[in-house]
Amino acid sequence: MEEKNKIQYLDILQVYRGIAALMVVVHHSVGSLKYYHQIDNEFLNFIGSVGKYGVDFFFVLSGFIIAYSSYYKFQKPNAFKQYVKNRLIRIYIPYLPLGVGLLLLYTLFPTFSNADREISVFTSLTLLPYGNPALSVAWTLLYELVFYILFSTAFLSLRFWNILLISWMILVVSVNYLGVGIETNVSFLNVLLSPYNLEFGIGYFLSTLVLQ
């Protein structure tokens, strides 16, 4: 695929990612209208229930886009370094002002939040799975970050990454659907073994089919 066509293709996928994000915004907005303003409308409730699947759509797209965009960069000089730099910028530059701001707000005014949950300072600052981030909707970024960290091994050895991914997906399926007993109360394991990771895997495997 020519470079120009590849960029246009990725641009279209980014639009779909934006649509998925809007679906999630609608889902939360409908929930807020119902909770804070007692607006309980059957049609709005239906739209809100559909909107929650934007997260699943987003995760599949994320797995597809990161694999597709990286395919042409594996052999380039400093590819690993550039990948890490781009991921850090993409995640933390938009997140940190909001995440740190809410952490300070909830620390100074604990009753400001209606949510009854413990907030992890470590997770709020790093997005590494150790507890709940102050910005509650940032939970999706914990999954994104874990996937990005593991996918970085593809720049060192694509074969190793493929073996790691298949093993990871088998473990996730075994724990969640085949009754294999692994304690997942630890935040990191809870994220690492979540069924949401299957959606990243699906996106990745779809990208390999497109790139054949």
PDB file of C-alpha atoms in Angstrom:
ATOM      1  CA  MET A   1       0.000   0.000   0.000  1.00  0.00           C
ATOM      2  CA  GLU A   2       1.358   3.403  -0.937  1.00  0.00           C
ATOM      3  CA  GLU A   3       2.245   5.796   1.879  1.00  0.00           C
ATOM      4  CA  LYS A   4      -0.430   8.323   0.832  1.00  0.00           C
ATOM      5  CA  ASN A   5      -3.158   5.701   0.740  1.00  0.00           C
ATOM      6  CA  LYS A   6      -1.995   4.308   4.080  1.00  0.00           C
ATOM      7  CA  ILE A   7      -2.279   7.729   5.722  1.00  0.00           C
ATOM      8  CA  GLN A   8      -5.751   8.293   4.252  1.00  0.00           C
ATOM      9  CA  TYR A   9      -6.815   4.854   5.485  1.00  0.00           C
ATOM     10  CA  LEU A  10      -5.593   5.640   8.989  1.00  0.00           C
ATOM     11  CA  ASP A  11      -7.352   9.013   8.921  1.00  0.00           C
ATOM     12  CA  ILE A  12     -10.645   7.258   8.211  1.00  0.00           C
ATOM     13  CA  LEU A  13     -10.059   4.848  11.097  1.00  0.00           C
ATOM     14  CA  GLN A  14      -9.305   7.783  13.400  1.00  0.00           C
ATOM     15  CA  VAL A  15     -12.720   9.199  12.480  1.00  0.00           C
ATOM     16  CA  TYR A  16     -14.305   5.918  13.576  1.00  0.00           C
ATOM     17  CA  ARG A  17     -12.353   6.128  16.814  1.00  0.00           C
ATOM     18  CA  GLY A  18     -13.819   9.600  17.348  1.00  0.00           C
ATOM     19  CA  ILE A  19     -17.307   8.207  16.754  1.00  0.00           C
ATOM     20  CA  ALA A  20     -16.646   5.536  19.386  1.00  0.00           C
ATOM     21  CA  ALA A  21     -15.570   8.238  21.848  1.00  0.00           C
ATOM     22  CA  LEU A  22     -18.764  10.194  21.149  1.00  0.00           C
ATOM     23  CA  MET A  23     -20.819   7.074  21.802  1.00  0.00           C
ATOM     24  CA  VAL A  24     -19.248   6.835  25.245  1.00  0.00           C
ATOM     25  CA  VAL A  25     -19.919  10.531  25.896  1.00  0.00           C
ATOM     26  CA  VAL A  26     -23.598   9.968  25.031  1.00  0.00           C
ATOM     27  CA  HIS A  27     -23.725   6.957  27.347  1.00  0.00           C
ATOM     28  CA  HIS A  28     -22.386   8.966  30.292  1.00  0.00           C
ATOM     29  CA  SER A  29     -24.542  11.988  29.453  1.00  0.00           C
ATOM     30  CA  VAL A  30     -27.742   9.937  29.498  1.00  0.00           C
ATOM     31  CA  GLY A  31     -26.714   8.416  32.819  1.00  0.00           C
ATOM     32  CA  SER A  32     -26.027  11.875  34.272  1.00  0.00           C
ATOM     33  CA  LEU A  33     -29.403  13.197  33.088  1.00  0.00           C
ATOM     34  CA  LYS A  34     -31.123  10.277  34.785  1.00  0.00           C
ATOM     35  CA  TYR A  35     -29.114  10.547  38.027  1.00  0.00           C
ATOM     36  CA  TYR A  36     -28.944  14.309  38.513  1.00  0.00           C
ATOM     37  CA  HIS A  37     -32.094  15.536  36.765  1.00  0.00           C
ATOM     38  CA  GLN A  38     -34.409  12.505  37.012  1.00  0.00           C
ATOM     39  CA  ILE A  39     -34.894  12.447  33.239  1.00  0.00           C
ATOM     40  CA  ASP A  40     -35.933   8.868  32.576  1.00  0.00           C
ATOM     41  CA  ASN A  41     -36.845   8.557  28.907  1.00  0.00           C
ATOM     42  CA  GLU A  42     -37.128   5.188  27.185  1.00  0.00           C
ATOM     43  CA  PHE A  43     -35.566   6.397  23.926  1.00  0.00           C
ATOM     44  CA  LEU A  44     -32.696   8.159  25.703  1.00  0.00           C
ATOM     45  CA  ASN A  45     -32.092   5.070  27.811  1.00  0.00           C
ATOM     46  CA  PHE A  46     -31.840   2.984  24.655  1.00  0.00           C
ATOM     47  CA  ILE A  47     -29.383   5.428  23.064  1.00  0.00           C
ATOM     48  CA  GLY A  48     -27.351   5.407  26.267  1.00  0.00           C
ATOM     49  CA  SER A  49     -27.288   1.606  26.402  1.00  0.00           C
ATOM     50  CA  VAL A  50     -25.978   1.472  22.824  1.00  0.00           C
ATOM     51  CA  GLY A  51     -23.401   4.152  23.594  1.00  0.00           C
ATOM     52  CA  LYS A  52     -21.606   1.981  26.137  1.00  0.00           C
ATOM     53  CA  TYR A  53     -20.470  -0.312  23.325  1.00  0.00           C
ATOM     54  CA  GLY A  54     -18.362   2.565  22.090  1.00  0.00           C
ATOM     55  CA  VAL A  55     -15.717   1.380  24.564  1.00  0.00           C
ATOM     56  CA  ASP A  56     -15.569  -2.050  22.909  1.00  0.00           C
ATOM     57  CA  PHE A  57     -15.480  -0.454  19.470  1.00  0.00           C
ATOM     58  CA  PHE A  58     -12.731   1.875  20.651  1.00  0.00           C
ATOM     59  CA  PHE A  59     -10.578  -0.951  22.006  1.00  0.00           C
ATOM     60  CA  VAL A  60     -10.841  -2.994  18.799  1.00  0.00           C
ATOM     61  CA  LEU A  61      -9.952   0.072  16.736  1.00  0.00           C
ATOM     62  CA  SER A  62      -7.038   0.888  19.013  1.00  0.00           C
ATOM     63  CA  GLY A  63      -5.603  -2.596  18.589  1.00  0.00           C
ATOM     64  CA  PHE A  64      -6.041  -2.339  14.832  1.00  0.00           C
ATOM     65  CA  ILE A  65      -4.610   1.158  14.434  1.00  0.00           C
ATOM     66  CA  ILE A  66      -1.513   0.683  16.593  1.00  0.00           C
ATOM     67  CA  ALA A  67      -0.642  -2.546  14.779  1.00  0.00           C
ATOM     68  CA  TYR A  68      -1.399  -1.146  11.332  1.00  0.00           C
ATOM     69  CA  SER A  69       0.521   2.094  11.841  1.00  0.00           C
ATOM     70  CA  SER A  70       3.506   0.270  13.344  1.00  0.00           C
ATOM     71  CA  TYR A  71       3.788  -2.357  10.603  1.00  0.00           C
ATOM     72  CA  TYR A  72       5.755  -0.034   8.328  1.00  0.00           C
ATOM     73  CA  LYS A  73       8.037   1.201  11.107  1.00  0.00           C
ATOM     74  CA  PHE A  74       9.450  -1.967  12.673  1.00  0.00           C
ATOM     75  CA  GLN A  75      12.660  -1.888  10.637  1.00  0.00           C
ATOM     76  CA  LYS A  76      13.253   1.857  10.777  1.00  0.00           C
ATOM     77  CA  PRO A  77      16.128   3.262  12.875  1.00  0.00           C
ATOM     78  CA  ASN A  78      15.127   4.154  16.445  1.00  0.00           C
ATOM     79  CA  ALA A  79      11.661   2.658  15.841  1.00  0.00           C
ATOM     80  CA  PHE A  80      11.305   1.436  19.436  1.00  0.00           C
ATOM     81  CA  LYS A  81      12.393   4.777  20.893  1.00  0.00           C
ATOM     82  CA  GLN A  82      10.022   6.693  18.613  1.00  0.00           C
ATOM     83  CA  TYR A  83       7.139   4.360  19.434  1.00  0.00           C
ATOM     84  CA  VAL A  84       7.579   4.861  23.192  1.00  0.00           C
ATOM     85  CA  LYS A  85       7.881   8.628  22.759  1.00  0.00           C
ATOM     86  CA  ASN A  86       4.716   8.832  20.628  1.00  0.00           C
ATOM     87  CA  ARG A  87       2.698   6.677  23.042  1.00  0.00           C
ATOM     88  CA  LEU A  88       3.769   8.716  26.071  1.00  0.00           C
ATOM     89  CA  ILE A  89       2.884  11.975  24.351  1.00  0.00           C
ATOM     90  CA  ARG A  90      -0.458  10.685  23.058  1.00  0.00           C
ATOM     91  CA  ILE A  91      -1.547   9.404  26.469  1.00  0.00           C
ATOM     92  CA  TYR A  92      -0.073  11.722  29.070  1.00  0.00           C
ATOM     93  CA  ILE A  93      -0.185  15.164  27.425  1.00  0.00           C
ATOM     94  CA  PRO A  94      -4.012  15.195  27.196  1.00  0.00           C
ATOM     95  CA  TYR A  95      -4.532  13.253  30.417  1.00  0.00           C
ATOM     96  CA  LEU A  96      -2.217  14.755  33.046  1.00  0.00           C
ATOM     97  CA  PRO A  97      -3.767  18.253  33.331  1.00  0.00           C
ATOM     98  CA  LEU A  98      -7.194  16.731  34.019  1.00  0.00           C
ATOM     99  CA  GLY A  99      -5.969  13.792  36.071  1.00  0.00           C
ATOM    100  CA  VAL A 100      -3.702  15.830  38.347  1.00  0.00           C
ATOM    101  CA  GLY A 101      -6.249  18.631  38.570  1.00  0.00           C
ATOM    102  CA  LEU A 102      -8.981  16.277  39.787  1.00  0.00           C
ATOM    103  CA  LEU A 103      -6.582  14.545  42.159  1.00  0.00           C
ATOM    104  CA  LEU A 104      -5.797  17.887  43.800  1.00  0.00           C
ATOM    105  CA  LEU A 105      -9.470  18.847  43.848  1.00  0.00           C
ATOM    106  CA  TYR A 106     -10.573  15.611  45.523  1.00  0.00           C
ATOM    107  CA  THR A 107      -7.669  15.807  47.970  1.00  0.00           C
ATOM    108  CA  LEU A 108      -8.603  19.334  49.049  1.00  0.00           C
ATOM    109  CA  PHE A 109     -12.367  18.779  48.873  1.00  0.00           C
ATOM    110  CA  PRO A 110     -13.085  15.059  49.444  1.00  0.00           C
ATOM    111  CA  THR A 111     -16.865  15.526  49.311  1.00  0.00           C
ATOM    112  CA  PHE A 112     -16.732  17.102  45.854  1.00  0.00           C
ATOM    113  CA  SER A 113     -17.048  13.688  44.210  1.00  0.00           C
ATOM    114  CA  ASN A 114     -20.285  11.730  44.395  1.00  0.00           C
ATOM    115  CA  ALA A 115     -18.454   8.465  43.814  1.00  0.00           C
ATOM    116  CA  ASP A 116     -17.775   6.259  46.812  1.00  0.00           C
ATOM    117  CA  ARG A 117     -14.360   4.903  45.845  1.00  0.00           C
ATOM    118  CA  GLU A 118     -10.776   4.977  47.004  1.00  0.00           C
ATOM    119  CA  ILE A 119      -8.474   6.984  44.766  1.00  0.00           C
ATOM    120  CA  SER A 120      -4.927   5.857  44.064  1.00  0.00           C
ATOM    121  CA  VAL A 121      -2.438   8.710  43.853  1.00  0.00           C
ATOM    122  CA  PHE A 122       0.010   6.419  42.043  1.00  0.00           C
ATOM    123  CA  THR A 123      -2.508   5.417  39.368  1.00  0.00           C
ATOM    124  CA  SER A 124      -3.786   8.983  39.024  1.00  0.00           C
ATOM    125  CA  LEU A 125      -0.266  10.165  38.213  1.00  0.00           C
ATOM    126  CA  THR A 126       0.990   7.228  36.131  1.00  0.00           C
ATOM    127  CA  LEU A 127      -2.093   5.372  34.836  1.00  0.00           C
ATOM    128  CA  LEU A 128      -0.402   2.134  35.857  1.00  0.00           C
ATOM    129  CA  PRO A 129      -2.986  -0.274  37.317  1.00  0.00           C
ATOM    130  CA  TYR A 130      -2.675  -0.061  41.084  1.00  0.00           C
ATOM    131  CA  GLY A 131      -6.072   1.388  42.014  1.00  0.00           C
ATOM    132  CA  ASN A 132      -8.654   3.903  40.834  1.00  0.00           C
ATOM    133  CA  PRO A 133      -7.572   7.079  39.022  1.00  0.00           C
ATOM    134  CA  ALA A 134      -9.057  10.357  40.240  1.00  0.00           C
ATOM    135  CA  LEU A 135     -10.495  10.885  36.751  1.00  0.00           C
ATOM    136  CA  SER A 136     -12.869   7.932  36.778  1.00  0.00           C
ATOM    137  CA  VAL A 137     -13.372   7.746  33.002  1.00  0.00           C
ATOM    138  CA  ALA A 138      -9.600   7.341  32.613  1.00  0.00           C
ATOM    139  CA  TRP A 139     -10.001   3.645  33.477  1.00  0.00           C
ATOM    140  CA  THR A 140      -9.865   2.891  29.741  1.00  0.00           C
ATOM    141  CA  LEU A 141      -6.393   4.418  29.578  1.00  0.00           C
ATOM    142  CA  LEU A 142      -5.146   1.802  32.035  1.00  0.00           C
ATOM    143  CA  TYR A 143      -6.035  -0.888  29.504  1.00  0.00           C
ATOM    144  CA  GLU A 144      -4.581   1.132  26.638  1.00  0.00           C
ATOM    145  CA  LEU A 145      -1.320   1.612  28.501  1.00  0.00           C
ATOM    146  CA  VAL A 146      -0.950  -2.080  29.367  1.00  0.00           C
ATOM    147  CA  PHE A 147      -1.539  -3.037  25.737  1.00  0.00           C
ATOM    148  CA  TYR A 148       0.913  -0.410  24.494  1.00  0.00           C
ATOM    149  CA  ILE A 149       3.579  -1.613  26.926  1.00  0.00           C
ATOM    150  CA  LEU A 150       3.220  -5.245  25.872  1.00  0.00           C
ATOM    151  CA  PHE A 151       2.997  -4.346  22.172  1.00  0.00           C
ATOM    152  CA  SER A 152       6.324  -2.507  22.449  1.00  0.00           C
ATOM    153  CA  THR A 153       7.989  -5.943  22.480  1.00  0.00           C
ATOM    154  CA  ALA A 154       7.044  -6.235  18.787  1.00  0.00           C
ATOM    155  CA  PHE A 155       9.739  -3.681  17.997  1.00  0.00           C
ATOM    156  CA  LEU A 156      12.313  -5.955  19.609  1.00  0.00           C
ATOM    157  CA  SER A 157      10.988  -9.237  18.219  1.00  0.00           C
ATOM    158  CA  LEU A 158       7.786  -9.569  16.214  1.00  0.00           C
ATOM    159  CA  ARG A 159       7.831 -13.331  16.694  1.00  0.00           C
ATOM    160  CA  PHE A 160       8.088 -12.943  20.468  1.00  0.00           C
ATOM    161  CA  TRP A 161       5.174 -10.470  20.444  1.00  0.00           C
ATOM    162  CA  ASN A 162       2.949 -12.829  18.439  1.00  0.00           C
ATOM    163  CA  ILE A 163       3.679 -15.690  20.850  1.00  0.00           C
ATOM    164  CA  LEU A 164       3.102 -13.374  23.819  1.00  0.00           C
ATOM    165  CA  LEU A 165      -0.199 -12.102  22.404  1.00  0.00           C
ATOM    166  CA  ILE A 166      -1.566 -15.567  21.647  1.00  0.00           C
ATOM    167  CA  SER A 167      -0.542 -16.794  25.096  1.00  0.00           C
ATOM    168  CA  TRP A 168      -2.104 -13.718  26.685  1.00  0.00           C
ATOM    169  CA  MET A 169      -5.378 -14.177  24.811  1.00  0.00           C
ATOM    170  CA  ILE A 170      -5.533 -17.876  25.768  1.00  0.00           C
ATOM    171  CA  LEU A 171      -4.949 -16.974  29.420  1.00  0.00           C
ATOM    172  CA  VAL A 172      -7.673 -14.295  29.339  1.00  0.00           C
ATOM    173  CA  VAL A 173     -10.166 -16.725  27.796  1.00  0.00           C
ATOM    174  CA  SER A 174      -9.207 -19.453  30.275  1.00  0.00           C
ATOM    175  CA  VAL A 175      -9.657 -17.202  33.304  1.00  0.00           C
ATOM    176  CA  ASN A 176     -12.894 -15.557  32.218  1.00  0.00           C
ATOM    177  CA  TYR A 177     -14.701 -18.295  30.299  1.00  0.00           C
ATOM    178  CA  LEU A 178     -13.153 -21.682  31.114  1.00  0.00           C
ATOM    179  CA  GLY A 179     -13.105 -21.441  34.895  1.00  0.00           C
ATOM    180  CA  VAL A 180      -9.342 -21.393  35.404  1.00  0.00           C
ATOM    181  CA  GLY A 181      -8.868 -20.025  38.921  1.00  0.00           C
ATOM    182  CA  ILE A 182      -6.521 -17.068  39.153  1.00  0.00           C
ATOM    183  CA  GLU A 183      -7.001 -14.422  41.842  1.00  0.00           C
ATOM    184  CA  THR A 184      -7.655 -11.094  40.084  1.00  0.00           C
ATOM    185  CA  ASN A 185      -8.344  -8.833  43.063  1.00  0.00           C
ATOM    186  CA  VAL A 186      -4.963  -7.219  42.497  1.00  0.00           C
ATOM    187  CA  SER A 187      -5.537  -4.188  40.267  1.00  0.00           C
ATOM    188  CA  PHE A 188      -2.774  -5.031  37.797  1.00  0.00           C
ATOM    189  CA  LEU A 189      -3.981  -8.606  37.299  1.00  0.00           C
ATOM    190  CA  ASN A 190      -7.559  -7.392  37.097  1.00  0.00           C
ATOM    191  CA  VAL A 191      -6.600  -5.220  34.128  1.00  0.00           C
ATOM    192  CA  LEU A 192      -4.149  -7.679  32.563  1.00  0.00           C
ATOM    193  CA  LEU A 193      -6.664 -10.545  32.589  1.00  0.00           C
ATOM    194  CA  SER A 194      -9.775  -8.543  31.700  1.00  0.00           C
ATOM    195  CA  PRO A 195     -11.897  -9.664  28.715  1.00  0.00           C
ATOM    196  CA  TYR A 196     -11.419  -6.157  27.302  1.00  0.00           C
ATOM    197  CA  ASN A 197      -7.943  -7.261  26.227  1.00  0.00           C
ATOM    198  CA  LEU A 198      -9.506  -9.682  23.777  1.00  0.00           C
ATOM    199  CA  GLU A 199     -10.791  -6.674  21.872  1.00  0.00           C
ATOM    200  CA  PHE A 200      -7.279  -5.267  21.459  1.00  0.00           C
ATOM    201  CA  GLY A 201      -6.221  -8.723  20.253  1.00  0.00           C
ATOM    202  CA  ILE A 202      -9.080  -8.881  17.759  1.00  0.00           C
ATOM    203  CA  GLY A 203      -8.073  -5.486  16.392  1.00  0.00           C
ATOM    204  CA  TYR A 204      -4.466  -6.616  16.045  1.00  0.00           C
ATOM    205  CA  PHE A 205      -5.354  -9.841  14.226  1.00  0.00           C
ATOM    206  CA  LEU A 206      -7.708  -7.961  11.887  1.00  0.00           C
ATOM    207  CA  SER A 207      -4.851  -5.620  10.982  1.00  0.00           C
ATOM    208  CA  THR A 208      -2.635  -8.589  10.094  1.00  0.00           C
ATOM    209  CA  LEU A 209      -5.326  -9.815   7.714  1.00  0.00           C
ATOM    210  CA  VAL A 210      -5.596  -6.427   6.033  1.00  0.00           C
ATOM    211  CA  LEU A 211      -1.809  -6.190   5.697  1.00  0.00           C
ATOM    212  CA  GLN A 212      -1.435  -9.587   4.030  1.00  0.00           C
TER     213      GLN A 212
END
